[in-house]
mmCIF file with all atom_site columns, C-alpha atoms in Angstrom:
data_model
loop_
_atom_site.group_PDB
_atom_site.id
_atom_site.type_symbol
_atom_site.label_atom_id
_atom_site.label_alt_id
_atom_site.label_comp_id
_atom_site.label_asym_id
_atom_site.label_entity_id
_atom_site.label_seq_id
_atom_site.pdbx_PDB_ins_code
_atom_site.Cartn_x
_atom_site.Cartn_y
_atom_site.Cartn_z
_atom_site.occupancy
_atom_site.B_iso_or_equiv
_atom_site.pdbx_formal_charge
_atom_site.auth_seq_id
_atom_site.auth_comp_id
_atom_site.auth_asym_id
_atom_site.auth_atom_id
_atom_site.pdbx_PDB_model_num
ATOM 1   C CA . UNK B 1 1   ? 0.000   0.000  0.000  1.00 0.00 ? 19  UNK B CA 1
ATOM 2   C CA . UNK B 1 2   ? 1.491   3.321  -1.010 1.00 0.00 ? 20  UNK B CA 1
ATOM 3   C CA . UNK B 1 3   ? 1.405   6.344  1.184  1.00 0.00 ? 21  UNK B CA 1
ATOM 4   C CA . UNK B 1 4   ? 0.164   9.642  -0.267 1.00 0.00 ? 22  UNK B CA 1
ATOM 5   C CA . UNK B 1 5   ? 1.883   12.856 0.699  1.00 0.00 ? 23  UNK B CA 1
ATOM 6   C CA . UNK B 1 6   ? 0.663   13.997 4.111  1.00 0.00 ? 24  UNK B CA 1
ATOM 7   C CA . UNK B 1 7   ? -1.640  11.014 4.689  1.00 0.00 ? 25  UNK B CA 1
ATOM 8   C CA . UNK B 1 8   ? -0.859  8.401  7.325  1.00 0.00 ? 26  UNK B CA 1
ATOM 9   C CA . UNK B 1 9   ? -0.479  4.816  6.157  1.00 0.00 ? 27  UNK B CA 1
ATOM 10  C CA . UNK B 1 10  ? -3.582  2.724  6.898  1.00 0.00 ? 28  UNK B CA 1
ATOM 11  C CA . UNK B 1 11  ? -3.318  -0.946 7.673  1.00 0.00 ? 29  UNK B CA 1
ATOM 12  C CA . UNK B 1 12  ? -5.596  -3.294 5.747  1.00 0.00 ? 30  UNK B CA 1
ATOM 13  C CA . UNK B 1 13  ? -8.457  -4.798 7.735  1.00 0.00 ? 31  UNK B CA 1
ATOM 14  C CA . UNK B 1 14  ? -8.481  -1.986 10.276 1.00 0.00 ? 32  UNK B CA 1
ATOM 15  C CA . UNK B 1 15  ? -11.987 -1.066 11.417 1.00 0.00 ? 33  UNK B CA 1
ATOM 16  C CA . UNK B 1 16  ? -12.808 2.589  10.839 1.00 0.00 ? 34  UNK B CA 1
ATOM 17  C CA . UNK B 1 17  ? -16.347 2.675  12.265 1.00 0.00 ? 35  UNK B CA 1
ATOM 18  C CA . UNK B 1 18  ? -17.071 5.549  14.591 1.00 0.00 ? 36  UNK B CA 1
ATOM 19  C CA . UNK B 1 19  ? -18.637 4.445  17.860 1.00 0.00 ? 37  UNK B CA 1
ATOM 20  C CA . UNK B 1 20  ? -21.135 6.858  19.311 1.00 0.00 ? 38  UNK B CA 1
ATOM 21  C CA . UNK B 1 21  ? -21.041 7.041  23.078 1.00 0.00 ? 39  UNK B CA 1
ATOM 22  C CA . UNK B 1 22  ? -24.117 9.240  23.377 1.00 0.00 ? 40  UNK B CA 1
ATOM 23  C CA . UNK B 1 23  ? -27.719 7.976  23.386 1.00 0.00 ? 41  UNK B CA 1
ATOM 24  C CA . UNK B 1 24  ? -29.632 8.414  20.136 1.00 0.00 ? 42  UNK B CA 1
ATOM 25  C CA . UNK B 1 25  ? -33.412 8.300  20.506 1.00 0.00 ? 43  UNK B CA 1
ATOM 26  C CA . UNK B 1 26  ? -34.934 6.780  17.380 1.00 0.00 ? 44  UNK B CA 1
ATOM 27  C CA . UNK B 1 27  ? -38.588 6.926  18.464 1.00 0.00 ? 45  UNK B CA 1
ATOM 28  C CA . UNK B 1 28  ? -40.442 7.771  21.642 1.00 0.00 ? 46  UNK B CA 1
ATOM 29  C CA . UNK B 1 29  ? -43.983 8.744  22.557 1.00 0.00 ? 47  UNK B CA 1
ATOM 30  C CA . UNK B 1 30  ? -43.226 9.161  26.284 1.00 0.00 ? 48  UNK B CA 1
ATOM 31  C CA . UNK B 1 31  ? -43.583 12.512 27.998 1.00 0.00 ? 49  UNK B CA 1
ATOM 32  C CA . UNK B 1 32  ? -40.370 14.488 28.502 1.00 0.00 ? 50  UNK B CA 1
ATOM 33  C CA . UNK B 1 33  ? -39.823 13.522 32.162 1.00 0.00 ? 51  UNK B CA 1
ATOM 34  C CA . UNK B 1 34  ? -40.394 9.789  31.655 1.00 0.00 ? 52  UNK B CA 1
ATOM 35  C CA . UNK B 1 35  ? -38.257 9.735  28.481 1.00 0.00 ? 53  UNK B CA 1
ATOM 36  C CA . UNK B 1 36  ? -35.339 11.436 30.219 1.00 0.00 ? 54  UNK B CA 1
ATOM 37  C CA . UNK B 1 37  ? -35.462 9.063  33.196 1.00 0.00 ? 55  UNK B CA 1
ATOM 38  C CA . UNK B 1 38  ? -35.803 5.975  30.989 1.00 0.00 ? 56  UNK B CA 1
ATOM 39  C CA . UNK B 1 39  ? -32.942 7.099  28.732 1.00 0.00 ? 57  UNK B CA 1
ATOM 40  C CA . UNK B 1 40  ? -30.627 7.757  31.698 1.00 0.00 ? 58  UNK B CA 1
ATOM 41  C CA . UNK B 1 41  ? -31.561 4.394  33.199 1.00 0.00 ? 59  UNK B CA 1
ATOM 42  C CA . UNK B 1 42  ? -30.784 2.597  29.915 1.00 0.00 ? 60  UNK B CA 1
ATOM 43  C CA . UNK B 1 43  ? -27.419 4.338  29.574 1.00 0.00 ? 61  UNK B CA 1
ATOM 44  C CA . UNK B 1 44  ? -26.508 3.469  33.180 1.00 0.00 ? 62  UNK B CA 1
ATOM 45  C CA . UNK B 1 45  ? -27.485 -0.186 32.692 1.00 0.00 ? 63  UNK B CA 1
ATOM 46  C CA . UNK B 1 46  ? -25.531 -0.487 29.423 1.00 0.00 ? 64  UNK B CA 1
ATOM 47  C CA . UNK B 1 47  ? -22.429 1.063  30.965 1.00 0.00 ? 65  UNK B CA 1
ATOM 48  C CA . UNK B 1 48  ? -22.662 -1.055 34.134 1.00 0.00 ? 66  UNK B CA 1
ATOM 49  C CA . UNK B 1 49  ? -23.275 -4.340 32.276 1.00 0.00 ? 67  UNK B CA 1
ATOM 50  C CA . UNK B 1 50  ? -21.427 -3.633 29.021 1.00 0.00 ? 68  UNK B CA 1
ATOM 51  C CA . UNK B 1 51  ? -20.771 -7.324 28.307 1.00 0.00 ? 69  UNK B CA 1
ATOM 52  C CA . UNK B 1 52  ? -24.135 -8.736 29.453 1.00 0.00 ? 70  UNK B CA 1
ATOM 53  C CA . UNK B 1 53  ? -27.184 -7.364 27.643 1.00 0.00 ? 71  UNK B CA 1
ATOM 54  C CA . UNK B 1 54  ? -29.576 -9.716 29.446 1.00 0.00 ? 72  UNK B CA 1
ATOM 55  C CA . UNK B 1 55  ? -28.601 -8.395 32.880 1.00 0.00 ? 73  UNK B CA 1
ATOM 56  C CA . UNK B 1 56  ? -28.782 -4.795 31.619 1.00 0.00 ? 74  UNK B CA 1
ATOM 57  C CA . UNK B 1 57  ? -32.299 -5.394 30.260 1.00 0.00 ? 75  UNK B CA 1
ATOM 58  C CA . UNK B 1 58  ? -33.366 -6.991 33.555 1.00 0.00 ? 76  UNK B CA 1
ATOM 59  C CA . UNK B 1 59  ? -32.078 -3.943 35.458 1.00 0.00 ? 77  UNK B CA 1
ATOM 60  C CA . UNK B 1 60  ? -34.003 -1.578 33.158 1.00 0.00 ? 78  UNK B CA 1
ATOM 61  C CA . UNK B 1 61  ? -37.216 -3.623 33.426 1.00 0.00 ? 79  UNK B CA 1
ATOM 62  C CA . UNK B 1 62  ? -37.107 -3.903 37.228 1.00 0.00 ? 80  UNK B CA 1
ATOM 63  C CA . UNK B 1 63  ? -36.315 -0.208 37.673 1.00 0.00 ? 81  UNK B CA 1
ATOM 64  C CA . UNK B 1 64  ? -39.116 0.878  35.328 1.00 0.00 ? 82  UNK B CA 1
ATOM 65  C CA . UNK B 1 65  ? -41.548 -1.467 37.141 1.00 0.00 ? 83  UNK B CA 1
ATOM 66  C CA . UNK B 1 66  ? -40.677 0.155  40.477 1.00 0.00 ? 84  UNK B CA 1
ATOM 67  C CA . UNK B 1 67  ? -40.793 3.722  39.215 1.00 0.00 ? 85  UNK B CA 1
ATOM 68  C CA . UNK B 1 68  ? -43.727 3.688  36.752 1.00 0.00 ? 86  UNK B CA 1
ATOM 69  C CA . UNK B 1 69  ? -45.803 0.635  37.705 1.00 0.00 ? 87  UNK B CA 1
ATOM 70  C CA . UNK B 1 70  ? -45.667 -2.961 36.483 1.00 0.00 ? 88  UNK B CA 1
ATOM 71  C CA . UNK B 1 71  ? -45.763 -4.570 33.024 1.00 0.00 ? 89  UNK B CA 1
ATOM 72  C CA . UNK B 1 72  ? -42.627 -2.975 31.539 1.00 0.00 ? 90  UNK B CA 1
ATOM 73  C CA . UNK B 1 73  ? -40.518 -4.894 29.018 1.00 0.00 ? 91  UNK B CA 1
ATOM 74  C CA . UNK B 1 74  ? -36.969 -4.223 27.824 1.00 0.00 ? 92  UNK B CA 1
ATOM 75  C CA . UNK B 1 75  ? -34.811 -5.642 25.035 1.00 0.00 ? 93  UNK B CA 1
ATOM 76  C CA . UNK B 1 76  ? -31.143 -4.703 24.640 1.00 0.00 ? 94  UNK B CA 1
ATOM 77  C CA . UNK B 1 77  ? -28.958 -6.102 21.882 1.00 0.00 ? 95  UNK B CA 1
ATOM 78  C CA . UNK B 1 78  ? -27.673 -5.902 18.321 1.00 0.00 ? 96  UNK B CA 1
ATOM 79  C CA . UNK B 1 79  ? -29.291 -7.050 15.101 1.00 0.00 ? 97  UNK B CA 1
ATOM 80  C CA . UNK B 1 80  ? -32.857 -7.782 16.166 1.00 0.00 ? 98  UNK B CA 1
ATOM 81  C CA . UNK B 1 81  ? -36.241 -6.889 14.744 1.00 0.00 ? 99  UNK B CA 1
ATOM 82  C CA . UNK B 1 82  ? -39.477 -6.367 16.613 1.00 0.00 ? 100 UNK B CA 1
ATOM 83  C CA . UNK B 1 83  ? -43.178 -5.827 16.270 1.00 0.00 ? 101 UNK B CA 1
ATOM 84  C CA . UNK B 1 84  ? -44.879 -4.976 19.532 1.00 0.00 ? 102 UNK B CA 1
ATOM 85  C CA . UNK B 1 85  ? -48.158 -3.797 21.008 1.00 0.00 ? 103 UNK B CA 1
ATOM 86  C CA . UNK B 1 86  ? -47.714 -1.127 23.653 1.00 0.00 ? 104 UNK B CA 1
ATOM 87  C CA . UNK B 1 87  ? -49.678 1.328  25.715 1.00 0.00 ? 105 UNK B CA 1
ATOM 88  C CA . UNK B 1 88  ? -49.835 4.847  24.294 1.00 0.00 ? 106 UNK B CA 1
ATOM 89  C CA . UNK B 1 89  ? -47.175 7.204  25.728 1.00 0.00 ? 107 UNK B CA 1
ATOM 90  C CA . UNK B 1 90  ? -45.069 4.253  27.005 1.00 0.00 ? 108 UNK B CA 1
ATOM 91  C CA . UNK B 1 91  ? -42.507 3.437  24.283 1.00 0.00 ? 109 UNK B CA 1
ATOM 92  C CA . UNK B 1 92  ? -38.802 4.264  23.933 1.00 0.00 ? 110 UNK B CA 1
ATOM 93  C CA . UNK B 1 93  ? -36.594 3.006  21.092 1.00 0.00 ? 111 UNK B CA 1
ATOM 94  C CA . UNK B 1 94  ? -32.989 4.198  21.180 1.00 0.00 ? 112 UNK B CA 1
ATOM 95  C CA . UNK B 1 95  ? -29.396 3.349  20.264 1.00 0.00 ? 113 UNK B CA 1
ATOM 96  C CA . UNK B 1 96  ? -26.370 3.564  22.535 1.00 0.00 ? 114 UNK B CA 1
ATOM 97  C CA . UNK B 1 97  ? -22.679 2.898  22.026 1.00 0.00 ? 115 UNK B CA 1
ATOM 98  C CA . UNK B 1 98  ? -22.836 2.510  18.261 1.00 0.00 ? 116 UNK B CA 1
ATOM 99  C CA . UNK B 1 99  ? -24.788 -0.620 17.380 1.00 0.00 ? 117 UNK B CA 1
ATOM 100 C CA . UNK B 1 100 ? -26.551 -1.476 20.651 1.00 0.00 ? 118 UNK B CA 1
ATOM 101 C CA . UNK B 1 101 ? -30.319 -1.003 20.339 1.00 0.00 ? 119 UNK B CA 1
ATOM 102 C CA . UNK B 1 102 ? -32.649 -0.619 23.298 1.00 0.00 ? 120 UNK B CA 1
ATOM 103 C CA . UNK B 1 103 ? -36.423 -0.818 23.298 1.00 0.00 ? 121 UNK B CA 1
ATOM 104 C CA . UNK B 1 104 ? -38.471 -0.264 26.438 1.00 0.00 ? 122 UNK B CA 1
ATOM 105 C CA . UNK B 1 105 ? -42.268 -0.453 26.440 1.00 0.00 ? 123 UNK B CA 1
ATOM 106 C CA . UNK B 1 106 ? -45.233 -0.998 28.716 1.00 0.00 ? 124 UNK B CA 1
ATOM 107 C CA . UNK B 1 107 ? -47.916 -3.526 27.877 1.00 0.00 ? 125 UNK B CA 1
ATOM 108 C CA . UNK B 1 108 ? -50.514 -4.638 30.395 1.00 0.00 ? 126 UNK B CA 1
#
């Protein structure tokens, strides 16, 4: 691989994806206060259990049950699809840390 003037040499196979460390809300119909609390809770869980999505989702679910009543569900992971039924004003779909998707919803 030749090196152009002023450009650093890049090794082949090196991953150049940019990882986003901030939360990106894709869709939400929650009110502002609930959305902010749910987003902060999801970020905390993902940072605390960075290698275990199941434990992070359990933490989010249990915390949302305590704070906003029962019947909350949470899925955290990469490369999944979903079709859900949820209560109005009780859905949050966001991304965190690049490719990690989080969906939190209430369904009674």
